[in-house]
């Protein structure tokens, strides 16, 4: 490695923290900047009235990503955080009053699906779906994960890999098919298909527009489990912060990076407080499109913005402190819409809040009693909405939509007295998310994964436009969701390290 390589990480979300840890583990001199008063990005925490709420992501899957990040420095993630496996993974409430739990064990789940929808072969269909999902996961591990990818040319060396095995893998990605179509080809019951659709909600996209390769998420969750870090998702950010500090990285909150200093197409530093602080390389954990538009700027920024990336969905989050918990809720719950096509059409095509939305609930007190006063609940409610449109004024829209959400919980989730139980209430709207996290148009999950062929691709982790610039986070490869965001940080730091040491197999992307 080149001696004295200095690295600035812009943004202290989970992707930026992962990048800082890996770069520091490899011996680089790392400084992380975040504009907010806290480090951790969306993995923030709200304390009020004796309740503790995770403000952002709440479902942790694929813990081996965290394990690999900590292993870079010979450490164990389990020395930094207490992870608890959850089963059932979700509890599902449907509009017709039926319920089913998503269980980790495939045989148990298949048998339960046959009981739930008798005579339809649902269990066998689920097994066939998971077999396909496992295959797609394997192909993703081979071609997409743990490497800086922007398009097909980054995944496959045509001259070296154009062989029958590779061709079979590429064809098996089912580039002609959507997630929804693939699921319904295996599982005919509309309710069970709706449940399986929601794996793709981890990436904030419509199952009707997302490519079938994203069905791989189902196997990733089934094989690796759903986990809860005691103390909430904030414990993941704090564990990464401690690791970064142990490795000598400097973390600076309340320090907004105003731009990336560039000379002759290469990074020279970052602008902070009106002055340029020199760095050899920069990793941006800010939204990829906003990185080019606001930090890089100039002709490069204008050209990049013309690519017309589609933001993923946004959301309304209600943080409800309840004086009495609901014993029939699991840790994670989905309260499904009456009609998924109507719901996704409203959000992703019409760009309007769904008339009858799906609500995701996190009710963590059964796992972690410290989140609420005794007998209470720190209830997290997330409803996906369109990304911000010019005519959306959420200061005016929120009251009516809040009531629509609460009415949905009363009607479908068995919570008729929820308003009487609320003693603490706070919220985030798409407008709040846009300003708080510097994401594109309030999108929670970065960029949408729509398009049968290119929907799985995001902006690459090694910039092709600026030498020495790298991208991490939900709007960079491999995309959103906690494990993928942290993997993006690992990839960005690994690409940086390879470039710094001159060991990258293909440096043309950085030249």
PDB file of C-alpha atoms in Angstrom, residues 26-246:
ATOM      1  CA  UNK A  26      -6.089  -1.724   5.572  1.00  0.00           C
ATOM      2  CA  UNK A  27      -3.824   0.939   7.077  1.00  0.00           C
ATOM      3  CA  UNK A  28      -5.195   4.126   5.536  1.00  0.00           C
ATOM      4  CA  UNK A  29      -5.462   7.412   7.449  1.00  0.00           C
ATOM      5  CA  UNK A  30      -9.245   7.934   7.576  1.00  0.00           C
ATOM      6  CA  UNK A  31     -11.325  10.960   8.525  1.00  0.00           C
ATOM      7  CA  UNK A  32     -15.121  10.709   8.364  1.00  0.00           C
ATOM      8  CA  UNK A  33     -17.297  13.822   8.107  1.00  0.00           C
ATOM      9  CA  UNK A  34     -21.033  14.076   8.769  1.00  0.00           C
ATOM     10  CA  UNK A  35     -23.206  17.174   8.608  1.00  0.00           C
ATOM     11  CA  UNK A  36     -25.477  15.994  11.402  1.00  0.00           C
ATOM     12  CA  UNK A  37     -24.884  16.218  15.137  1.00  0.00           C
ATOM     13  CA  UNK A  38     -24.743  12.411  15.266  1.00  0.00           C
ATOM     14  CA  UNK A  39     -22.856   9.745  13.354  1.00  0.00           C
ATOM     15  CA  UNK A  40     -24.857   6.876  11.860  1.00  0.00           C
ATOM     16  CA  UNK A  41     -27.066   8.471   9.222  1.00  0.00           C
ATOM     17  CA  UNK A  42     -30.528   6.899   9.147  1.00  0.00           C
ATOM     18  CA  UNK A  43     -29.474   4.583  12.009  1.00  0.00           C
ATOM     19  CA  UNK A  44     -30.385   7.360  14.423  1.00  0.00           C
ATOM     20  CA  UNK A  45     -32.299   7.073  17.669  1.00  0.00           C
ATOM     21  CA  UNK A  46     -35.155   9.027  19.246  1.00  0.00           C
ATOM     22  CA  UNK A  47     -35.544   9.165  23.032  1.00  0.00           C
ATOM     23  CA  UNK A  48     -38.731  10.654  24.425  1.00  0.00           C
ATOM     24  CA  UNK A  49     -40.953  10.040  27.441  1.00  0.00           C
ATOM     25  CA  UNK A  50     -39.119   6.879  28.456  1.00  0.00           C
ATOM     26  CA  UNK A  51     -39.401   5.386  24.939  1.00  0.00           C
ATOM     27  CA  UNK A  52     -36.526   4.619  22.556  1.00  0.00           C
ATOM     28  CA  UNK A  53     -37.179   4.425  18.817  1.00  0.00           C
ATOM     29  CA  UNK A  54     -34.923   3.367  15.972  1.00  0.00           C
ATOM     30  CA  UNK A  55     -35.550   6.159  13.476  1.00  0.00           C
ATOM     31  CA  UNK A  56     -34.404   4.373  10.331  1.00  0.00           C
ATOM     32  CA  UNK A  57     -33.807   0.740   9.349  1.00  0.00           C
ATOM     33  CA  UNK A  58     -35.062  -1.916  11.745  1.00  0.00           C
ATOM     34  CA  UNK A  59     -34.603  -5.283   9.968  1.00  0.00           C
ATOM     35  CA  UNK A  60     -31.077  -6.725   9.996  1.00  0.00           C
ATOM     36  CA  UNK A  61     -30.369  -9.635   7.662  1.00  0.00           C
ATOM     37  CA  UNK A  62     -27.186 -11.267   6.291  1.00  0.00           C
ATOM     38  CA  UNK A  63     -25.032 -10.671   9.398  1.00  0.00           C
ATOM     39  CA  UNK A  64     -22.029 -12.206   7.617  1.00  0.00           C
ATOM     40  CA  UNK A  65     -21.544  -8.786   5.968  1.00  0.00           C
ATOM     41  CA  UNK A  66     -20.913  -7.290   9.401  1.00  0.00           C
ATOM     42  CA  UNK A  67     -18.775 -10.293  10.314  1.00  0.00           C
ATOM     43  CA  UNK A  68     -16.568  -9.711   7.260  1.00  0.00           C
ATOM     44  CA  UNK A  69     -16.157  -6.011   8.045  1.00  0.00           C
ATOM     45  CA  UNK A  70     -15.020  -6.752  11.607  1.00  0.00           C
ATOM     46  CA  UNK A  71     -12.831  -9.656  10.452  1.00  0.00           C
ATOM     47  CA  UNK A  72     -10.801  -7.193   8.341  1.00  0.00           C
ATOM     48  CA  UNK A  73      -9.043  -6.190  11.570  1.00  0.00           C
ATOM     49  CA  UNK A  74      -9.122  -9.622  13.193  1.00  0.00           C
ATOM     50  CA  UNK A  75     -12.072  -8.704  15.392  1.00  0.00           C
ATOM     51  CA  UNK A  76     -15.448 -10.326  16.018  1.00  0.00           C
ATOM     52  CA  UNK A  77     -18.692  -8.437  15.564  1.00  0.00           C
ATOM     53  CA  UNK A  78     -20.036 -10.316  18.579  1.00  0.00           C
ATOM     54  CA  UNK A  79     -17.576  -8.478  20.825  1.00  0.00           C
ATOM     55  CA  UNK A  80     -19.140  -5.201  19.717  1.00  0.00           C
ATOM     56  CA  UNK A  81     -22.865  -5.985  19.635  1.00  0.00           C
ATOM     57  CA  UNK A  82     -25.370  -8.543  20.902  1.00  0.00           C
ATOM     58  CA  UNK A  83     -27.313  -9.990  17.948  1.00  0.00           C
ATOM     59  CA  UNK A  84     -30.522 -11.979  18.593  1.00  0.00           C
ATOM     60  CA  UNK A  85     -32.087 -14.209  15.949  1.00  0.00           C
ATOM     61  CA  UNK A  86     -35.832 -13.653  15.394  1.00  0.00           C
ATOM     62  CA  UNK A  87     -38.350 -16.325  14.416  1.00  0.00           C
ATOM     63  CA  UNK A  88     -41.009 -15.741  13.186  1.00  0.00           C
ATOM     64  CA  UNK A  89     -39.295 -13.305  10.886  1.00  0.00           C
ATOM     65  CA  UNK A  90     -42.525 -11.400  10.151  1.00  0.00           C
ATOM     66  CA  UNK A  91     -46.175 -11.649  11.128  1.00  0.00           C
ATOM     67  CA  UNK A  92     -48.549 -10.890   8.266  1.00  0.00           C
ATOM     68  CA  UNK A  93     -52.038  -9.370   8.572  1.00  0.00           C
ATOM     69  CA  UNK A  94     -54.240  -9.400   5.469  1.00  0.00           C
ATOM     70  CA  UNK A  95     -57.236  -7.297   4.530  1.00  0.00           C
ATOM     71  CA  UNK A  96     -59.594 -10.304   4.745  1.00  0.00           C
ATOM     72  CA  UNK A  97     -58.692 -10.822   8.419  1.00  0.00           C
ATOM     73  CA  UNK A  98     -56.365 -13.789   7.883  1.00  0.00           C
ATOM     74  CA  UNK A  99     -52.868 -13.987   9.393  1.00  0.00           C
ATOM     75  CA  UNK A 100     -49.730 -16.037   8.808  1.00  0.00           C
ATOM     76  CA  UNK A 101     -46.183 -15.962  10.183  1.00  0.00           C
ATOM     77  CA  UNK A 102     -43.139 -16.043   7.913  1.00  0.00           C
ATOM     78  CA  UNK A 103     -40.988 -18.730   9.532  1.00  0.00           C
ATOM     79  CA  UNK A 104     -37.278 -19.295   8.948  1.00  0.00           C
ATOM     80  CA  UNK A 105     -37.489 -23.102   8.600  1.00  0.00           C
ATOM     81  CA  UNK A 106     -38.498 -23.921   5.037  1.00  0.00           C
ATOM     82  CA  UNK A 107     -40.317 -27.171   5.843  1.00  0.00           C
ATOM     83  CA  UNK A 108     -42.287 -25.524   8.649  1.00  0.00           C
ATOM     84  CA  UNK A 109     -43.170 -22.583   6.417  1.00  0.00           C
ATOM     85  CA  UNK A 110     -44.228 -24.799   3.509  1.00  0.00           C
ATOM     86  CA  UNK A 111     -46.513 -26.840   5.770  1.00  0.00           C
ATOM     87  CA  UNK A 112     -48.033 -23.673   7.217  1.00  0.00           C
ATOM     88  CA  UNK A 113     -48.674 -22.292   3.718  1.00  0.00           C
ATOM     89  CA  UNK A 114     -50.510 -25.508   2.785  1.00  0.00           C
ATOM     90  CA  UNK A 115     -52.706 -25.098   5.866  1.00  0.00           C
ATOM     91  CA  UNK A 116     -53.269 -21.418   5.075  1.00  0.00           C
ATOM     92  CA  UNK A 117     -54.235 -22.025   1.426  1.00  0.00           C
ATOM     93  CA  UNK A 118     -55.289 -25.675   1.152  1.00  0.00           C
ATOM     94  CA  UNK A 119     -55.400 -27.475  -2.167  1.00  0.00           C
ATOM     95  CA  UNK A 120     -53.266 -24.967  -4.067  1.00  0.00           C
ATOM     96  CA  UNK A 121     -49.844 -26.559  -3.742  1.00  0.00           C
ATOM     97  CA  UNK A 122     -48.639 -23.446  -1.945  1.00  0.00           C
ATOM     98  CA  UNK A 123     -45.987 -25.265   0.086  1.00  0.00           C
ATOM     99  CA  UNK A 124     -44.429 -26.922  -2.937  1.00  0.00           C
ATOM    100  CA  UNK A 125     -44.624 -23.637  -4.836  1.00  0.00           C
ATOM    101  CA  UNK A 126     -42.770 -21.943  -1.988  1.00  0.00           C
ATOM    102  CA  UNK A 127     -40.050 -24.612  -2.112  1.00  0.00           C
ATOM    103  CA  UNK A 128     -39.652 -24.094  -5.865  1.00  0.00           C
ATOM    104  CA  UNK A 129     -39.524 -20.340  -5.389  1.00  0.00           C
ATOM    105  CA  UNK A 130     -36.802 -20.668  -2.753  1.00  0.00           C
ATOM    106  CA  UNK A 131     -34.820 -23.052  -4.974  1.00  0.00           C
ATOM    107  CA  UNK A 132     -34.865 -20.398  -7.707  1.00  0.00           C
ATOM    108  CA  UNK A 133     -34.043 -17.732  -5.132  1.00  0.00           C
ATOM    109  CA  UNK A 134     -31.057 -19.761  -3.919  1.00  0.00           C
ATOM    110  CA  UNK A 135     -29.763 -20.092  -7.466  1.00  0.00           C
ATOM    111  CA  UNK A 136     -30.168 -16.357  -8.131  1.00  0.00           C
ATOM    112  CA  UNK A 137     -28.387 -15.644  -4.852  1.00  0.00           C
ATOM    113  CA  UNK A 138     -25.489 -17.854  -5.951  1.00  0.00           C
ATOM    114  CA  UNK A 139     -25.213 -16.064  -9.286  1.00  0.00           C
ATOM    115  CA  UNK A 140     -25.328 -12.714  -7.467  1.00  0.00           C
ATOM    116  CA  UNK A 141     -22.492 -13.790  -5.152  1.00  0.00           C
ATOM    117  CA  UNK A 142     -20.473 -14.839  -8.194  1.00  0.00           C
ATOM    118  CA  UNK A 143     -20.961 -11.786 -10.392  1.00  0.00           C
ATOM    119  CA  UNK A 144     -22.361  -8.871  -8.352  1.00  0.00           C
ATOM    120  CA  UNK A 145     -21.403  -8.960  -4.684  1.00  0.00           C
ATOM    121  CA  UNK A 146     -18.102  -7.895  -3.083  1.00  0.00           C
ATOM    122  CA  UNK A 147     -16.833  -6.144  -6.237  1.00  0.00           C
ATOM    123  CA  UNK A 148     -17.249  -2.649  -7.715  1.00  0.00           C
ATOM    124  CA  UNK A 149     -19.964  -3.025 -10.345  1.00  0.00           C
ATOM    125  CA  UNK A 150     -21.740  -0.476 -12.520  1.00  0.00           C
ATOM    126  CA  UNK A 151     -22.906  -2.511 -15.511  1.00  0.00           C
ATOM    127  CA  UNK A 152     -22.637  -5.907 -17.185  1.00  0.00           C
ATOM    128  CA  UNK A 153     -19.088  -5.183 -18.363  1.00  0.00           C
ATOM    129  CA  UNK A 154     -17.962  -4.955 -14.726  1.00  0.00           C
ATOM    130  CA  UNK A 155     -19.498  -8.328 -13.901  1.00  0.00           C
ATOM    131  CA  UNK A 156     -18.273 -10.421 -16.807  1.00  0.00           C
ATOM    132  CA  UNK A 157     -14.960 -10.362 -18.627  1.00  0.00           C
ATOM    133  CA  UNK A 158     -16.291 -11.256 -22.063  1.00  0.00           C
ATOM    134  CA  UNK A 159     -13.001 -12.634 -23.359  1.00  0.00           C
ATOM    135  CA  UNK A 160     -12.173 -14.626 -20.239  1.00  0.00           C
ATOM    136  CA  UNK A 161     -15.629 -15.734 -19.168  1.00  0.00           C
ATOM    137  CA  UNK A 162     -17.648 -16.185 -22.336  1.00  0.00           C
ATOM    138  CA  UNK A 163     -18.105 -19.915 -21.841  1.00  0.00           C
ATOM    139  CA  UNK A 164     -21.148 -22.195 -21.578  1.00  0.00           C
ATOM    140  CA  UNK A 165     -21.219 -21.989 -17.757  1.00  0.00           C
ATOM    141  CA  UNK A 166     -21.204 -18.213 -17.719  1.00  0.00           C
ATOM    142  CA  UNK A 167     -23.831 -18.037 -20.436  1.00  0.00           C
ATOM    143  CA  UNK A 168     -26.060 -20.364 -18.435  1.00  0.00           C
ATOM    144  CA  UNK A 169     -25.646 -18.133 -15.375  1.00  0.00           C
ATOM    145  CA  UNK A 170     -26.496 -14.991 -17.344  1.00  0.00           C
ATOM    146  CA  UNK A 171     -29.551 -16.565 -18.972  1.00  0.00           C
ATOM    147  CA  UNK A 172     -30.736 -17.896 -15.605  1.00  0.00           C
ATOM    148  CA  UNK A 173     -31.039 -14.343 -14.283  1.00  0.00           C
ATOM    149  CA  UNK A 174     -34.492 -14.296 -15.909  1.00  0.00           C
ATOM    150  CA  UNK A 175     -33.953 -10.848 -17.382  1.00  0.00           C
ATOM    151  CA  UNK A 176     -37.328 -11.108 -19.120  1.00  0.00           C
ATOM    152  CA  UNK A 177     -39.244 -11.490 -15.850  1.00  0.00           C
ATOM    153  CA  UNK A 178     -40.311  -9.351 -12.896  1.00  0.00           C
ATOM    154  CA  UNK A 179     -40.304 -10.247  -9.228  1.00  0.00           C
ATOM    155  CA  UNK A 180     -44.125 -10.300  -9.082  1.00  0.00           C
ATOM    156  CA  UNK A 181     -44.441 -12.471 -12.183  1.00  0.00           C
ATOM    157  CA  UNK A 182     -41.838 -14.922 -10.923  1.00  0.00           C
ATOM    158  CA  UNK A 183     -43.544 -15.278  -7.542  1.00  0.00           C
ATOM    159  CA  UNK A 184     -47.004 -15.765  -9.036  1.00  0.00           C
ATOM    160  CA  UNK A 185     -45.650 -18.424 -11.343  1.00  0.00           C
ATOM    161  CA  UNK A 186     -44.829 -20.493  -8.237  1.00  0.00           C
ATOM    162  CA  UNK A 187     -47.361 -19.411  -5.567  1.00  0.00           C
ATOM    163  CA  UNK A 188     -50.938 -18.857  -6.730  1.00  0.00           C
ATOM    164  CA  UNK A 189     -52.592 -17.659  -3.503  1.00  0.00           C
ATOM    165  CA  UNK A 190     -52.828 -13.880  -3.780  1.00  0.00           C
ATOM    166  CA  UNK A 191     -52.159 -13.290  -0.086  1.00  0.00           C
ATOM    167  CA  UNK A 192     -49.042 -15.466   0.018  1.00  0.00           C
ATOM    168  CA  UNK A 193     -47.769 -13.868  -3.197  1.00  0.00           C
ATOM    169  CA  UNK A 194     -48.274 -10.452  -1.604  1.00  0.00           C
ATOM    170  CA  UNK A 195     -46.231 -11.586   1.390  1.00  0.00           C
ATOM    171  CA  UNK A 196     -43.373 -12.766  -0.846  1.00  0.00           C
ATOM    172  CA  UNK A 197     -43.541  -9.551  -2.908  1.00  0.00           C
ATOM    173  CA  UNK A 198     -42.364  -7.651   0.133  1.00  0.00           C
ATOM    174  CA  UNK A 199     -38.835  -8.993   0.077  1.00  0.00           C
ATOM    175  CA  UNK A 200     -38.277  -6.427  -2.675  1.00  0.00           C
ATOM    176  CA  UNK A 201     -39.520  -3.663  -0.383  1.00  0.00           C
ATOM    177  CA  UNK A 202     -36.089  -3.827   1.263  1.00  0.00           C
ATOM    178  CA  UNK A 203     -34.895  -2.019  -1.870  1.00  0.00           C
ATOM    179  CA  UNK A 204     -37.861   0.363  -2.102  1.00  0.00           C
ATOM    180  CA  UNK A 205     -39.106  -0.822  -5.475  1.00  0.00           C
ATOM    181  CA  UNK A 206     -42.245  -2.242  -7.036  1.00  0.00           C
ATOM    182  CA  UNK A 207     -42.306  -6.030  -7.476  1.00  0.00           C
ATOM    183  CA  UNK A 208     -44.091  -5.402 -10.768  1.00  0.00           C
ATOM    184  CA  UNK A 209     -41.162  -3.379 -12.105  1.00  0.00           C
ATOM    185  CA  UNK A 210     -38.177  -4.956 -10.325  1.00  0.00           C
ATOM    186  CA  UNK A 211     -36.119  -7.617 -12.136  1.00  0.00           C
ATOM    187  CA  UNK A 212     -36.514 -11.258 -11.110  1.00  0.00           C
ATOM    188  CA  UNK A 213     -32.897 -11.461  -9.913  1.00  0.00           C
ATOM    189  CA  UNK A 214     -34.034  -9.593  -6.787  1.00  0.00           C
ATOM    190  CA  UNK A 215     -35.940 -12.725  -5.767  1.00  0.00           C
ATOM    191  CA  UNK A 216     -32.499 -13.698  -4.409  1.00  0.00           C
ATOM    192  CA  UNK A 217     -33.329 -11.605  -1.327  1.00  0.00           C
ATOM    193  CA  UNK A 218     -35.721 -14.325  -0.139  1.00  0.00           C
ATOM    194  CA  UNK A 219     -32.978 -16.955   0.090  1.00  0.00           C
ATOM    195  CA  UNK A 220     -30.585 -14.498   1.731  1.00  0.00           C
ATOM    196  CA  UNK A 221     -33.108 -13.929   4.510  1.00  0.00           C
ATOM    197  CA  UNK A 222     -34.147 -17.575   4.818  1.00  0.00           C
ATOM    198  CA  UNK A 223     -30.577 -18.866   4.916  1.00  0.00           C
ATOM    199  CA  UNK A 224     -29.009 -16.176   7.118  1.00  0.00           C
ATOM    200  CA  UNK A 225     -31.981 -15.232   9.296  1.00  0.00           C
ATOM    201  CA  UNK A 226     -33.451 -12.011  10.648  1.00  0.00           C
ATOM    202  CA  UNK A 227     -31.584 -10.479  13.579  1.00  0.00           C
ATOM    203  CA  UNK A 228     -32.119  -7.810  16.190  1.00  0.00           C
ATOM    204  CA  UNK A 229     -29.143  -6.002  17.731  1.00  0.00           C
ATOM    205  CA  UNK A 230     -29.941  -5.431  21.412  1.00  0.00           C
ATOM    206  CA  UNK A 231     -30.262  -1.704  21.830  1.00  0.00           C
ATOM    207  CA  UNK A 232     -31.766  -1.438  18.336  1.00  0.00           C
ATOM    208  CA  UNK A 233     -30.247  -0.671  14.971  1.00  0.00           C
ATOM    209  CA  UNK A 234     -28.430   2.200  16.622  1.00  0.00           C
ATOM    210  CA  UNK A 235     -26.235  -0.464  18.226  1.00  0.00           C
ATOM    211  CA  UNK A 236     -24.933  -1.378  14.749  1.00  0.00           C
ATOM    212  CA  UNK A 237     -23.874   2.212  14.111  1.00  0.00           C
ATOM    213  CA  UNK A 238     -22.313   2.471  17.554  1.00  0.00           C
ATOM    214  CA  UNK A 239     -20.454  -0.809  17.086  1.00  0.00           C
ATOM    215  CA  UNK A 240     -19.019   0.396  13.778  1.00  0.00           C
ATOM    216  CA  UNK A 241     -18.140   3.768  15.337  1.00  0.00           C
ATOM    217  CA  UNK A 242     -16.259   2.041  18.133  1.00  0.00           C
ATOM    218  CA  UNK A 243     -14.428  -0.193  15.675  1.00  0.00           C
ATOM    219  CA  UNK A 244     -13.458   2.791  13.523  1.00  0.00           C
ATOM    220  CA  UNK A 245     -12.166   4.624  16.585  1.00  0.00           C
ATOM    221  CA  UNK A 246     -10.257   1.547  17.764  1.00  0.00           C
TER     222      UNK A 246
END
